[in-house]
mmCIF file with all atom_site columns, C-alpha atoms and ligand atoms in Angstrom:
data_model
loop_
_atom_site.group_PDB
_atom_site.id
_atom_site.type_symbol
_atom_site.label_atom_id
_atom_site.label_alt_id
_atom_site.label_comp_id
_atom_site.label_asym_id
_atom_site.label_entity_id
_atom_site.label_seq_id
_atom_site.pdbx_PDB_ins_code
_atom_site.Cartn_x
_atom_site.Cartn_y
_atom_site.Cartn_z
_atom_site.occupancy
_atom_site.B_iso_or_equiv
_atom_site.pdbx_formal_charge
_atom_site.auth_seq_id
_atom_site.auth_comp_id
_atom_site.auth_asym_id
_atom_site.auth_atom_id
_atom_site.pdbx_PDB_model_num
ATOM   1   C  CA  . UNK A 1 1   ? 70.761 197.673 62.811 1.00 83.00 ? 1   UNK A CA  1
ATOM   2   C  CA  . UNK A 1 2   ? 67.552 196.872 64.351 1.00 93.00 ? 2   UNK A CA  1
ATOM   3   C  CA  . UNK A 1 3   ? 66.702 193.845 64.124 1.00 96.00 ? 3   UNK A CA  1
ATOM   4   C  CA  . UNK A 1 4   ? 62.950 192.702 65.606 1.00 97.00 ? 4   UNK A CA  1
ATOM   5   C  CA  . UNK A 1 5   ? 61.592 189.026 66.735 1.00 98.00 ? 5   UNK A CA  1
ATOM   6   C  CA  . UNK A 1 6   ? 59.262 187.339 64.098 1.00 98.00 ? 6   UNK A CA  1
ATOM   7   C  CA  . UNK A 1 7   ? 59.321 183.653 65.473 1.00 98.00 ? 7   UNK A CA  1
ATOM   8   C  CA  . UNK A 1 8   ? 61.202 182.838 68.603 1.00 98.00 ? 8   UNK A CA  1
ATOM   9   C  CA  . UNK A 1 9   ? 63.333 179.545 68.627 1.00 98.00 ? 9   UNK A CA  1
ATOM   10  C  CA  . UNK A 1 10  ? 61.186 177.554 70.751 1.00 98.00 ? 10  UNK A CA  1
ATOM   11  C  CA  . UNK A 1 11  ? 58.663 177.828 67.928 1.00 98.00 ? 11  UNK A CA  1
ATOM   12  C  CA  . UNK A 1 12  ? 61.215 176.975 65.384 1.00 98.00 ? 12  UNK A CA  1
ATOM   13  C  CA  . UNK A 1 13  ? 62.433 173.960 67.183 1.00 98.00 ? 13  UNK A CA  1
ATOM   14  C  CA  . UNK A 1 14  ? 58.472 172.832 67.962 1.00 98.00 ? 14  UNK A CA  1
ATOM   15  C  CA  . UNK A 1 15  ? 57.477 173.538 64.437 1.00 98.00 ? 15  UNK A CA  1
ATOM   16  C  CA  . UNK A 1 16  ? 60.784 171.725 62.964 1.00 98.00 ? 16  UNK A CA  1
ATOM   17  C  CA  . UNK A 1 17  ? 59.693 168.366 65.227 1.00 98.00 ? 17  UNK A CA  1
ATOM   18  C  CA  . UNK A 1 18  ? 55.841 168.470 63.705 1.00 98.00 ? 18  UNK A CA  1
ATOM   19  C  CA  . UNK A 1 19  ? 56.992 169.140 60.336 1.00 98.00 ? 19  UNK A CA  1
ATOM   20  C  CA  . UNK A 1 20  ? 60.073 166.115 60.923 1.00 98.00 ? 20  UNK A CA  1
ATOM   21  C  CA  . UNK A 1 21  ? 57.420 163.913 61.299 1.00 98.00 ? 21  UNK A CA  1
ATOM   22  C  CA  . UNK A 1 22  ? 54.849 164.419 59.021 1.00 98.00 ? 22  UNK A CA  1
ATOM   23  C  CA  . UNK A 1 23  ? 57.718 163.850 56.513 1.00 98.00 ? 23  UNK A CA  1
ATOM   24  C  CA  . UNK A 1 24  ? 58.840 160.308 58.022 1.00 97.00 ? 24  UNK A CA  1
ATOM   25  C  CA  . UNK A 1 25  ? 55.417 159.308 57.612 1.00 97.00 ? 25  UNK A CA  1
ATOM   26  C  CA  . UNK A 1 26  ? 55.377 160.566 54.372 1.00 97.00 ? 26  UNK A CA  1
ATOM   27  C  CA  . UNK A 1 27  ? 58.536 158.371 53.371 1.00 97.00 ? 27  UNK A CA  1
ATOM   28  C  CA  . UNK A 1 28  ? 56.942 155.269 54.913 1.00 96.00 ? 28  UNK A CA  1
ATOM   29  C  CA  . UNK A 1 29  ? 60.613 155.625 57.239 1.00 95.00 ? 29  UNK A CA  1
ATOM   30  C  CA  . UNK A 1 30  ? 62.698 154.681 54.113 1.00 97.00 ? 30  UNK A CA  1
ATOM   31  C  CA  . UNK A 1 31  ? 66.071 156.383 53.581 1.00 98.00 ? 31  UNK A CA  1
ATOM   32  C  CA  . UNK A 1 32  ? 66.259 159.901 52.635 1.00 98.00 ? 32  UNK A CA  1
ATOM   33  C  CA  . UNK A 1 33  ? 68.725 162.085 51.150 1.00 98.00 ? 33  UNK A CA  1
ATOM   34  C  CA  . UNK A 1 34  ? 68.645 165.526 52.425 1.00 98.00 ? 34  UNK A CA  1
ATOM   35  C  CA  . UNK A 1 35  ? 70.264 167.879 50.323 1.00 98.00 ? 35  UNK A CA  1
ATOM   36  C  CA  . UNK A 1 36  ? 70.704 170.983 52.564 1.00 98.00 ? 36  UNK A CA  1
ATOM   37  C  CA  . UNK A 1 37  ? 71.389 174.025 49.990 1.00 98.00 ? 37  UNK A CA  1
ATOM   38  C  CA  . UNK A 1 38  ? 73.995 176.278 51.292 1.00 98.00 ? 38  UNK A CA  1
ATOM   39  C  CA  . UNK A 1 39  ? 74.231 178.560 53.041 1.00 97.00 ? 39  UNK A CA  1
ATOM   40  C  CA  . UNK A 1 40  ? 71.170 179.491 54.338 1.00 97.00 ? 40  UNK A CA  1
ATOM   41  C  CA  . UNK A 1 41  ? 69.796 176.101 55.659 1.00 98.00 ? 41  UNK A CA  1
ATOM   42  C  CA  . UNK A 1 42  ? 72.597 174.758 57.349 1.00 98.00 ? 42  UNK A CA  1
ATOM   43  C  CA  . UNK A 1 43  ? 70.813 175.222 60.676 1.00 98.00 ? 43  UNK A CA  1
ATOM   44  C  CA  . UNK A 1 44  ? 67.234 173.988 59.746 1.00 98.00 ? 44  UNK A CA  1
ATOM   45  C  CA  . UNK A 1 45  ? 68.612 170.878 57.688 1.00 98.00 ? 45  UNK A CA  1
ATOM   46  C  CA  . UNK A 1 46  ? 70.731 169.936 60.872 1.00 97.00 ? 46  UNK A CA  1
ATOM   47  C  CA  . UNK A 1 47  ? 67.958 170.494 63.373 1.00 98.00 ? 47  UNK A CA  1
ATOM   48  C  CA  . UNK A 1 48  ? 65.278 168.686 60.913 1.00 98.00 ? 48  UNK A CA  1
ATOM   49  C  CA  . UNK A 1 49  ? 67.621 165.549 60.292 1.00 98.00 ? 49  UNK A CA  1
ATOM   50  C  CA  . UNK A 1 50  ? 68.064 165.261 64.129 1.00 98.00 ? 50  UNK A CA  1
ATOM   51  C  CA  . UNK A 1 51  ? 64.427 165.002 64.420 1.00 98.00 ? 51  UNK A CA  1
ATOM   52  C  CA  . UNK A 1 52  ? 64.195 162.546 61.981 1.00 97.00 ? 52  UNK A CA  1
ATOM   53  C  CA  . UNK A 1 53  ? 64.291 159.008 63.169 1.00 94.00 ? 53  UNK A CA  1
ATOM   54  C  CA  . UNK A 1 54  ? 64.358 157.080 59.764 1.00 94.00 ? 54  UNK A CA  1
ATOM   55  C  CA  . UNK A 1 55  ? 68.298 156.449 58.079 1.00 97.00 ? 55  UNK A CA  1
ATOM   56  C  CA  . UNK A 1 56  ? 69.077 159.864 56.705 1.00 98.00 ? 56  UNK A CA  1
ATOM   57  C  CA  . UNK A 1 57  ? 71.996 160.968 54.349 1.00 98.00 ? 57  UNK A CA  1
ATOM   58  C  CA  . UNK A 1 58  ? 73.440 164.599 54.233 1.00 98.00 ? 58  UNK A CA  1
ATOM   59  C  CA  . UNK A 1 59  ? 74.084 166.137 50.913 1.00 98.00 ? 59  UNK A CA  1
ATOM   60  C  CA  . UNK A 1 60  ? 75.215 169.555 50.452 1.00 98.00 ? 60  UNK A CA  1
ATOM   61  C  CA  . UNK A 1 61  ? 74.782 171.818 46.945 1.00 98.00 ? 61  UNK A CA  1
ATOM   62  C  CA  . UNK A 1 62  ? 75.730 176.131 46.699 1.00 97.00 ? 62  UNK A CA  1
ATOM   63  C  CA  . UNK A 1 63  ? 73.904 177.777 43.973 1.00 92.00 ? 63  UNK A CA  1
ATOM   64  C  CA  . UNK A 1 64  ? 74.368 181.199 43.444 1.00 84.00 ? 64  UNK A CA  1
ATOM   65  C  CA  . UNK A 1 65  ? 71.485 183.455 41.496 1.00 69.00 ? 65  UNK A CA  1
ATOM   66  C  CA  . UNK A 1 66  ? 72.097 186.064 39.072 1.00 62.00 ? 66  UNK A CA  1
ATOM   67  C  CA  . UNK A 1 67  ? 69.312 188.456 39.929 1.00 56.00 ? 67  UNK A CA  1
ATOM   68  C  CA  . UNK A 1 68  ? 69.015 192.184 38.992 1.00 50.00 ? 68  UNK A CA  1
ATOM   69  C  CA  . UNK A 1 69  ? 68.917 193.561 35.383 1.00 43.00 ? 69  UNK A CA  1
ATOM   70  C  CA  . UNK A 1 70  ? 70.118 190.394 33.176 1.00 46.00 ? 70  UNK A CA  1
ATOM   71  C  CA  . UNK A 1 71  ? 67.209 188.584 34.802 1.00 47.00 ? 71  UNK A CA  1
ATOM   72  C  CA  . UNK A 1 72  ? 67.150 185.177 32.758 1.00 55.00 ? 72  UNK A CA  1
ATOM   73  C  CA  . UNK A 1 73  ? 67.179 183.352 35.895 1.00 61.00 ? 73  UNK A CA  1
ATOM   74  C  CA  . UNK A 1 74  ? 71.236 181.915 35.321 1.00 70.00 ? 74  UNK A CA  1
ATOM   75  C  CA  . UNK A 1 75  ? 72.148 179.873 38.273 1.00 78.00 ? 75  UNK A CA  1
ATOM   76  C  CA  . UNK A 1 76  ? 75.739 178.675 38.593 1.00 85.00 ? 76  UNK A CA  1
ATOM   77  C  CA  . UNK A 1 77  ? 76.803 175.979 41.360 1.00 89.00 ? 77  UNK A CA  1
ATOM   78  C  CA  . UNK A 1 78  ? 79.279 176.746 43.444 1.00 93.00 ? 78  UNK A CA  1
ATOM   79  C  CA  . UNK A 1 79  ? 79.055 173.377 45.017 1.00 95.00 ? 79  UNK A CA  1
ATOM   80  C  CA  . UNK A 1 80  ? 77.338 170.456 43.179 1.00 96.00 ? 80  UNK A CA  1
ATOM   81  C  CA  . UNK A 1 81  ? 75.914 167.215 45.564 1.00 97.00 ? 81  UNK A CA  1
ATOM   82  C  CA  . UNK A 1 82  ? 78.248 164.171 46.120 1.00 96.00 ? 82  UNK A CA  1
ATOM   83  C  CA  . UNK A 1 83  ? 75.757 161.112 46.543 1.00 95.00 ? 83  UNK A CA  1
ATOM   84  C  CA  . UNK A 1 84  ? 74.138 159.192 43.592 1.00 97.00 ? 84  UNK A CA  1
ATOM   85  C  CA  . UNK A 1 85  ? 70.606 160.436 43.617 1.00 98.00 ? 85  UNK A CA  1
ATOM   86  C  CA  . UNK A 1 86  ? 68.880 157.698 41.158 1.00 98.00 ? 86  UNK A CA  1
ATOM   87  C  CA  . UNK A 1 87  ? 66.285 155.804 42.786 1.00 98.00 ? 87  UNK A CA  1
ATOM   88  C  CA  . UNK A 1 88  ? 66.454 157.135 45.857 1.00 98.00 ? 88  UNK A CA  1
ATOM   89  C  CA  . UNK A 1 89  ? 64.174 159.283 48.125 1.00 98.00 ? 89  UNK A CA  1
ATOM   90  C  CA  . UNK A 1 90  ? 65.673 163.038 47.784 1.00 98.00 ? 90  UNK A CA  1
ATOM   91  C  CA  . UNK A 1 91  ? 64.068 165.840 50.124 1.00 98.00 ? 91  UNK A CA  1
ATOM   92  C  CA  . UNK A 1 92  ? 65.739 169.472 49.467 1.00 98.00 ? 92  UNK A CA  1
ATOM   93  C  CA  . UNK A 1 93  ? 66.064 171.147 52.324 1.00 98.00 ? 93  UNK A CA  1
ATOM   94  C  CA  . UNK A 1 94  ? 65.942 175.813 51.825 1.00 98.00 ? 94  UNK A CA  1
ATOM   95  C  CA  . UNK A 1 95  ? 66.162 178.349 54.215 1.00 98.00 ? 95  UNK A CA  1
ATOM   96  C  CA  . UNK A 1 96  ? 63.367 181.115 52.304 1.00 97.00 ? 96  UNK A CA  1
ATOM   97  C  CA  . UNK A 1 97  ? 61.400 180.906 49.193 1.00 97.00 ? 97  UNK A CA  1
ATOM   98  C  CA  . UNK A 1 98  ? 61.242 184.133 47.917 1.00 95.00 ? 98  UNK A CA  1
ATOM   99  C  CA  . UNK A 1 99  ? 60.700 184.504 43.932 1.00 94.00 ? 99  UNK A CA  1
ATOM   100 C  CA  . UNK A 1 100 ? 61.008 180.870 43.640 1.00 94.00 ? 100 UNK A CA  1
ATOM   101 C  CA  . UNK A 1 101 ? 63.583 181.724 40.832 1.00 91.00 ? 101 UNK A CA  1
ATOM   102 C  CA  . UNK A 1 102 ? 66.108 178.831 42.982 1.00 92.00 ? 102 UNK A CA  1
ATOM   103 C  CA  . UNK A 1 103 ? 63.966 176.238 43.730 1.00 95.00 ? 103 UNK A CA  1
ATOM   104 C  CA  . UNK A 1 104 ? 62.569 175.963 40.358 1.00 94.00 ? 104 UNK A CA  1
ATOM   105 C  CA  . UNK A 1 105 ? 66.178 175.850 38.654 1.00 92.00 ? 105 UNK A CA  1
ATOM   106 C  CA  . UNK A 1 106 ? 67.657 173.102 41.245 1.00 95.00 ? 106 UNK A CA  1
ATOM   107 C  CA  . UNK A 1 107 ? 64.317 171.028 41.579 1.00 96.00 ? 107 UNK A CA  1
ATOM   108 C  CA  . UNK A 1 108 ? 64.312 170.450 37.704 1.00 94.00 ? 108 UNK A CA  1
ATOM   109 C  CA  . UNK A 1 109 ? 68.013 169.655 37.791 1.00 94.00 ? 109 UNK A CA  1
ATOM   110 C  CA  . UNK A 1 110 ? 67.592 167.313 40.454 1.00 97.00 ? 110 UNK A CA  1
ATOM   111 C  CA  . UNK A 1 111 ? 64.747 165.948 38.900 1.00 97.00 ? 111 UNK A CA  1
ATOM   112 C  CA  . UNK A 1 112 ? 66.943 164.987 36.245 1.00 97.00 ? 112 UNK A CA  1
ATOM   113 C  CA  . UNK A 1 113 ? 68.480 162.386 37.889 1.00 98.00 ? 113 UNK A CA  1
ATOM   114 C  CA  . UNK A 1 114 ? 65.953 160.139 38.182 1.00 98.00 ? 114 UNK A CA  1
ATOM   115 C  CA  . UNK A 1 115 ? 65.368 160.308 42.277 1.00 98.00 ? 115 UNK A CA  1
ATOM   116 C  CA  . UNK A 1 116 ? 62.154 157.687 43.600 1.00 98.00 ? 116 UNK A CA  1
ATOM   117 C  CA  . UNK A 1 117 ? 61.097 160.874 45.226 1.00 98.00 ? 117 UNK A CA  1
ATOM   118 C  CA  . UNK A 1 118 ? 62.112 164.935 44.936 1.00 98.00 ? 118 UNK A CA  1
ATOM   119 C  CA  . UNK A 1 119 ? 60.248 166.874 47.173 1.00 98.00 ? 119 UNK A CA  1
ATOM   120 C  CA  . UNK A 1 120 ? 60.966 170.130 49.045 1.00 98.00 ? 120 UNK A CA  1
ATOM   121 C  CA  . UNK A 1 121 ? 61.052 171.088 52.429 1.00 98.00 ? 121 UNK A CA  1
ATOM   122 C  CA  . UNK A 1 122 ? 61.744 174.817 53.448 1.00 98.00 ? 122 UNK A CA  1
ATOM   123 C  CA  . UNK A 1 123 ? 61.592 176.744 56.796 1.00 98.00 ? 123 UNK A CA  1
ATOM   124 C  CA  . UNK A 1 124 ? 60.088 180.176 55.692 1.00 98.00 ? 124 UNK A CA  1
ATOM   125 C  CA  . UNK A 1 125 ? 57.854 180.532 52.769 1.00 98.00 ? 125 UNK A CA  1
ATOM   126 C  CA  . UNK A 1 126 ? 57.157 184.587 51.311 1.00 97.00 ? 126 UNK A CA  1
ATOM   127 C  CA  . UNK A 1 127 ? 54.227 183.653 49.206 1.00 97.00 ? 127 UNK A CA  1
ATOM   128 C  CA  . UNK A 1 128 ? 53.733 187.160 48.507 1.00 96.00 ? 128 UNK A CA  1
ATOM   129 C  CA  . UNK A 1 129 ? 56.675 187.546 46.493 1.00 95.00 ? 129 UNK A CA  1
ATOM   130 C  CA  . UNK A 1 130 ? 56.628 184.577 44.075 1.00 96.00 ? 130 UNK A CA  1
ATOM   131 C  CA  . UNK A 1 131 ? 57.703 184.765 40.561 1.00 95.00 ? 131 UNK A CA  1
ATOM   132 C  CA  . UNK A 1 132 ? 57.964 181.258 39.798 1.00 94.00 ? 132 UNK A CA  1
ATOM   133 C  CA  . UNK A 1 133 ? 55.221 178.280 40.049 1.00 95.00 ? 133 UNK A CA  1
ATOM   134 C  CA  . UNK A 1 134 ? 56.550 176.748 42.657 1.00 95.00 ? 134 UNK A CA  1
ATOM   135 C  CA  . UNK A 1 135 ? 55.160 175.169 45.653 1.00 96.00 ? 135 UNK A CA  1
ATOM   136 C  CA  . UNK A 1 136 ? 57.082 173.627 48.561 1.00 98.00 ? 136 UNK A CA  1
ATOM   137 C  CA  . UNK A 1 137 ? 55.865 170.586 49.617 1.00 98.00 ? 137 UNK A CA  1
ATOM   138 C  CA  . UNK A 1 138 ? 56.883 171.415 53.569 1.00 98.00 ? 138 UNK A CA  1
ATOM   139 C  CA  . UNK A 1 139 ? 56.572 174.460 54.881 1.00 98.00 ? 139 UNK A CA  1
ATOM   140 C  CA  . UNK A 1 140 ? 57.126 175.483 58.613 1.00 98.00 ? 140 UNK A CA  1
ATOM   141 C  CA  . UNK A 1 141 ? 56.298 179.237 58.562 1.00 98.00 ? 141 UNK A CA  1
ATOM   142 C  CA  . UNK A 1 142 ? 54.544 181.881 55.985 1.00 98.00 ? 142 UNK A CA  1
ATOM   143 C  CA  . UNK A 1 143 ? 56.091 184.865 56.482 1.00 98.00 ? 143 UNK A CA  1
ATOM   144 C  CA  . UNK A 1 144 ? 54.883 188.520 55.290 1.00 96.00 ? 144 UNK A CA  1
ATOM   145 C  CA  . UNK A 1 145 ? 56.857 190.176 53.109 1.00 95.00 ? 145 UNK A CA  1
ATOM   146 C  CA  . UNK A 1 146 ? 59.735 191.777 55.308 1.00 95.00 ? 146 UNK A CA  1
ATOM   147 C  CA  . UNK A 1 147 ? 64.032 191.058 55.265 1.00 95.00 ? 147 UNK A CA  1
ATOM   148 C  CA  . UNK A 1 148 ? 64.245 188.043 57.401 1.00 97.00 ? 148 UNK A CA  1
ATOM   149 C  CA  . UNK A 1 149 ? 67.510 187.073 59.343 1.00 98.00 ? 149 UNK A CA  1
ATOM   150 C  CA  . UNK A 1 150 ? 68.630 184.618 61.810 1.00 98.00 ? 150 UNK A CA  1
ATOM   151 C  CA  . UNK A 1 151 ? 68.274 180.640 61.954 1.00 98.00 ? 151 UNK A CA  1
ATOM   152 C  CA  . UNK A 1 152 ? 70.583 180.580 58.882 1.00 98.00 ? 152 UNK A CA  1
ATOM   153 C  CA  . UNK A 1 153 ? 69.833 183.516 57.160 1.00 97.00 ? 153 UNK A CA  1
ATOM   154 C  CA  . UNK A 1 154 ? 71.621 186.779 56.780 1.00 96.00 ? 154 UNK A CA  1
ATOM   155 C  CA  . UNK A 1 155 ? 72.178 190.177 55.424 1.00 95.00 ? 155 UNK A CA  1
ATOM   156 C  CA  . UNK A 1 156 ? 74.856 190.580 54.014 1.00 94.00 ? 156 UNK A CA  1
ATOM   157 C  CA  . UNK A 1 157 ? 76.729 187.035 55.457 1.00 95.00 ? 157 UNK A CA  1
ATOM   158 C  CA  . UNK A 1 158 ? 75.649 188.535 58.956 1.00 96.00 ? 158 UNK A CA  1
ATOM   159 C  CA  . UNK A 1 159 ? 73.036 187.380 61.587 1.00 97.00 ? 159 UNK A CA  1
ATOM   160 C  CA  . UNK A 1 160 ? 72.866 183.473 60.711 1.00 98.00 ? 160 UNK A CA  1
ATOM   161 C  CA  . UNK A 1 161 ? 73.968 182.524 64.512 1.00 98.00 ? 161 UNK A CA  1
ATOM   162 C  CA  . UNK A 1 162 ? 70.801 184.283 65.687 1.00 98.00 ? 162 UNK A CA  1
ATOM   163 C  CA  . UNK A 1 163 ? 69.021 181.625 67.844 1.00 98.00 ? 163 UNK A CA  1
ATOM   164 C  CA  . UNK A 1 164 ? 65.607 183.218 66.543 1.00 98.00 ? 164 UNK A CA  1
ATOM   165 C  CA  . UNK A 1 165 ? 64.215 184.515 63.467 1.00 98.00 ? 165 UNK A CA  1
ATOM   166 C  CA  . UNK A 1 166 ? 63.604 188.634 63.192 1.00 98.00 ? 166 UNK A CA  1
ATOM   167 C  CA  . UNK A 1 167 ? 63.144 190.913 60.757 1.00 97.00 ? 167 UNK A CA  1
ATOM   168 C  CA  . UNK A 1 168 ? 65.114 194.130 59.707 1.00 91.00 ? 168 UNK A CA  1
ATOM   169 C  CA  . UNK A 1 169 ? 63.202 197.313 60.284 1.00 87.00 ? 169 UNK A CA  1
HETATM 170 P  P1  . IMP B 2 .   ? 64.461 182.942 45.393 1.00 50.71 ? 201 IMP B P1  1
HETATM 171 O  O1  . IMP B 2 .   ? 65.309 182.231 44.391 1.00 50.71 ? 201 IMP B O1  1
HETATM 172 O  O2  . IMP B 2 .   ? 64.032 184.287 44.895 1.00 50.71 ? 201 IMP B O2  1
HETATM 173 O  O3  . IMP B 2 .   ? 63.285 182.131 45.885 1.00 50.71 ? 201 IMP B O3  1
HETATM 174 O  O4  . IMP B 2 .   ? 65.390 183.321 46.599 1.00 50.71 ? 201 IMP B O4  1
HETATM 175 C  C1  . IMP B 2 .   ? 65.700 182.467 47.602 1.00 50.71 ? 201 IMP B C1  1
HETATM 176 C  C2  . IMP B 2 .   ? 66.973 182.924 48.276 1.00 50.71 ? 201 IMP B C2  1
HETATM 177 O  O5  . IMP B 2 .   ? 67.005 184.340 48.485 1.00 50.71 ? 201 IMP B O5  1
HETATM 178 C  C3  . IMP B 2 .   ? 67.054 182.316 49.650 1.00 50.71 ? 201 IMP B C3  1
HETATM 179 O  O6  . IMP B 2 .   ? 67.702 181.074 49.614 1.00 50.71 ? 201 IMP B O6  1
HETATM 180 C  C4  . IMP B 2 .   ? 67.825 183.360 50.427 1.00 50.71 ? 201 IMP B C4  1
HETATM 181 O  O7  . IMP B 2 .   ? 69.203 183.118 50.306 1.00 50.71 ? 201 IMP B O7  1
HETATM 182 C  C5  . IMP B 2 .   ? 67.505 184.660 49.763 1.00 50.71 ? 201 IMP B C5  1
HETATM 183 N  N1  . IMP B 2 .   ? 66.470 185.421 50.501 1.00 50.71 ? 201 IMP B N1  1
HETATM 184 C  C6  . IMP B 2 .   ? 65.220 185.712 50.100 1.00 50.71 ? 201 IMP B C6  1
HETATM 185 N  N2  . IMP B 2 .   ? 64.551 186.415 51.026 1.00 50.71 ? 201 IMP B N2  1
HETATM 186 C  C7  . IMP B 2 .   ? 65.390 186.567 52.077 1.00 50.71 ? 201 IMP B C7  1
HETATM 187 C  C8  . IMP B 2 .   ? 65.271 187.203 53.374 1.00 50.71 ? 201 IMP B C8  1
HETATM 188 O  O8  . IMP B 2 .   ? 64.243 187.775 53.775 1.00 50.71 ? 201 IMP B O8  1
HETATM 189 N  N3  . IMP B 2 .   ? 66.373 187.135 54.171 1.00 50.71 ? 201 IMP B N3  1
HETATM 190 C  C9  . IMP B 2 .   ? 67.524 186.520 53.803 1.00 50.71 ? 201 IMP B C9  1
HETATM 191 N  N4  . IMP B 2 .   ? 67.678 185.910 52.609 1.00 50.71 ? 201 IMP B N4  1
HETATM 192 C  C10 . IMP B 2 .   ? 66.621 185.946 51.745 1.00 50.71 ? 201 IMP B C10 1
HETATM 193 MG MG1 . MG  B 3 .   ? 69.716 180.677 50.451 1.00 50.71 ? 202 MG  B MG1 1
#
């Protein structure tokens, strides 16, 4: 496989510190509960809570997606989050937003619970290929259209150790 650099990791971890603080000013430096969503962000949630400086609190949640032909947008949870959201600031950490078919399912869910605040914060966004209105409210890097792996994400459970983001050709 051939795999090509899209954004190297000294731009990730640069882009991760800007976008870290924009969000503890954002949250006035009040506790937040980061709900990293499995598997994909483990990396980015880690790096992003380490360049956080206000109290933060690591949640994790696995949804899987039924895409393909029965397309009704089913999401089951393979792992559901263990803190008590009510009241409290929530920030949900992805790897990609692709359709937004995800997002849109686990942000109303969330929202559901009655957090202060629900707000998202992903590392790649592929605006090109949204089904869903849904907007992230962090974004580090819009990406074109292309099979992105590395940084957390794979093909096939493959590539997330990459240091750096690249695409498939
Ligand atoms: P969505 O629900 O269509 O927005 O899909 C989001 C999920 O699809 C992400 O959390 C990834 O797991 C996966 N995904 C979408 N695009 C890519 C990609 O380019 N590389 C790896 N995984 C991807
Ligand atoms: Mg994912």
């Amino acid at each position: 496989m051939n795999i090509k650099e899209l954004i190297s990791e000294e731009k990730i971890k640069n882009r991760i510190k800007q976008v870290a603080e924009v969000i503890q000013k954002d949250f006035n430096n009040e506790e937040i509960i980061l709900i990293c969503v499995l598997k994909g962000a483990t990396f980015f949630s880690t790096e992003l809570a380490k360049d956080i400086t206000s109290p933060i609190i690591l949640d994790f949640i696995k949804v899987s997606s039924y895409k393909g032909s029965e397309s009704t947008g089913v999401i089951h949870f393979d792992l559901n989050i263990s803190e008590e959201i009510k009241d409290k600031n929530v920030l949900i950490v992805e790897d990609i937003i692709d359709t937004g078919r995800t997002l849109t399912y686990l942000k109303s869910y969330l929202e559901e619970k009655k957090p202060k605040t629900l707000k998202i914060c992903t590392l790649l966004d592929k605006k090109e290929r949204r089904e869903f209105n849904l907007e992230s409210d962090y974004v580090c890097f819009d990406i074109p259209d292309k099979f992105v792996v590395g940084y957390g994400l794979d093909y096939d459970e493959k590539y997330r150790n990459l240091p750096y983001i690249g695409y498939i050709e």
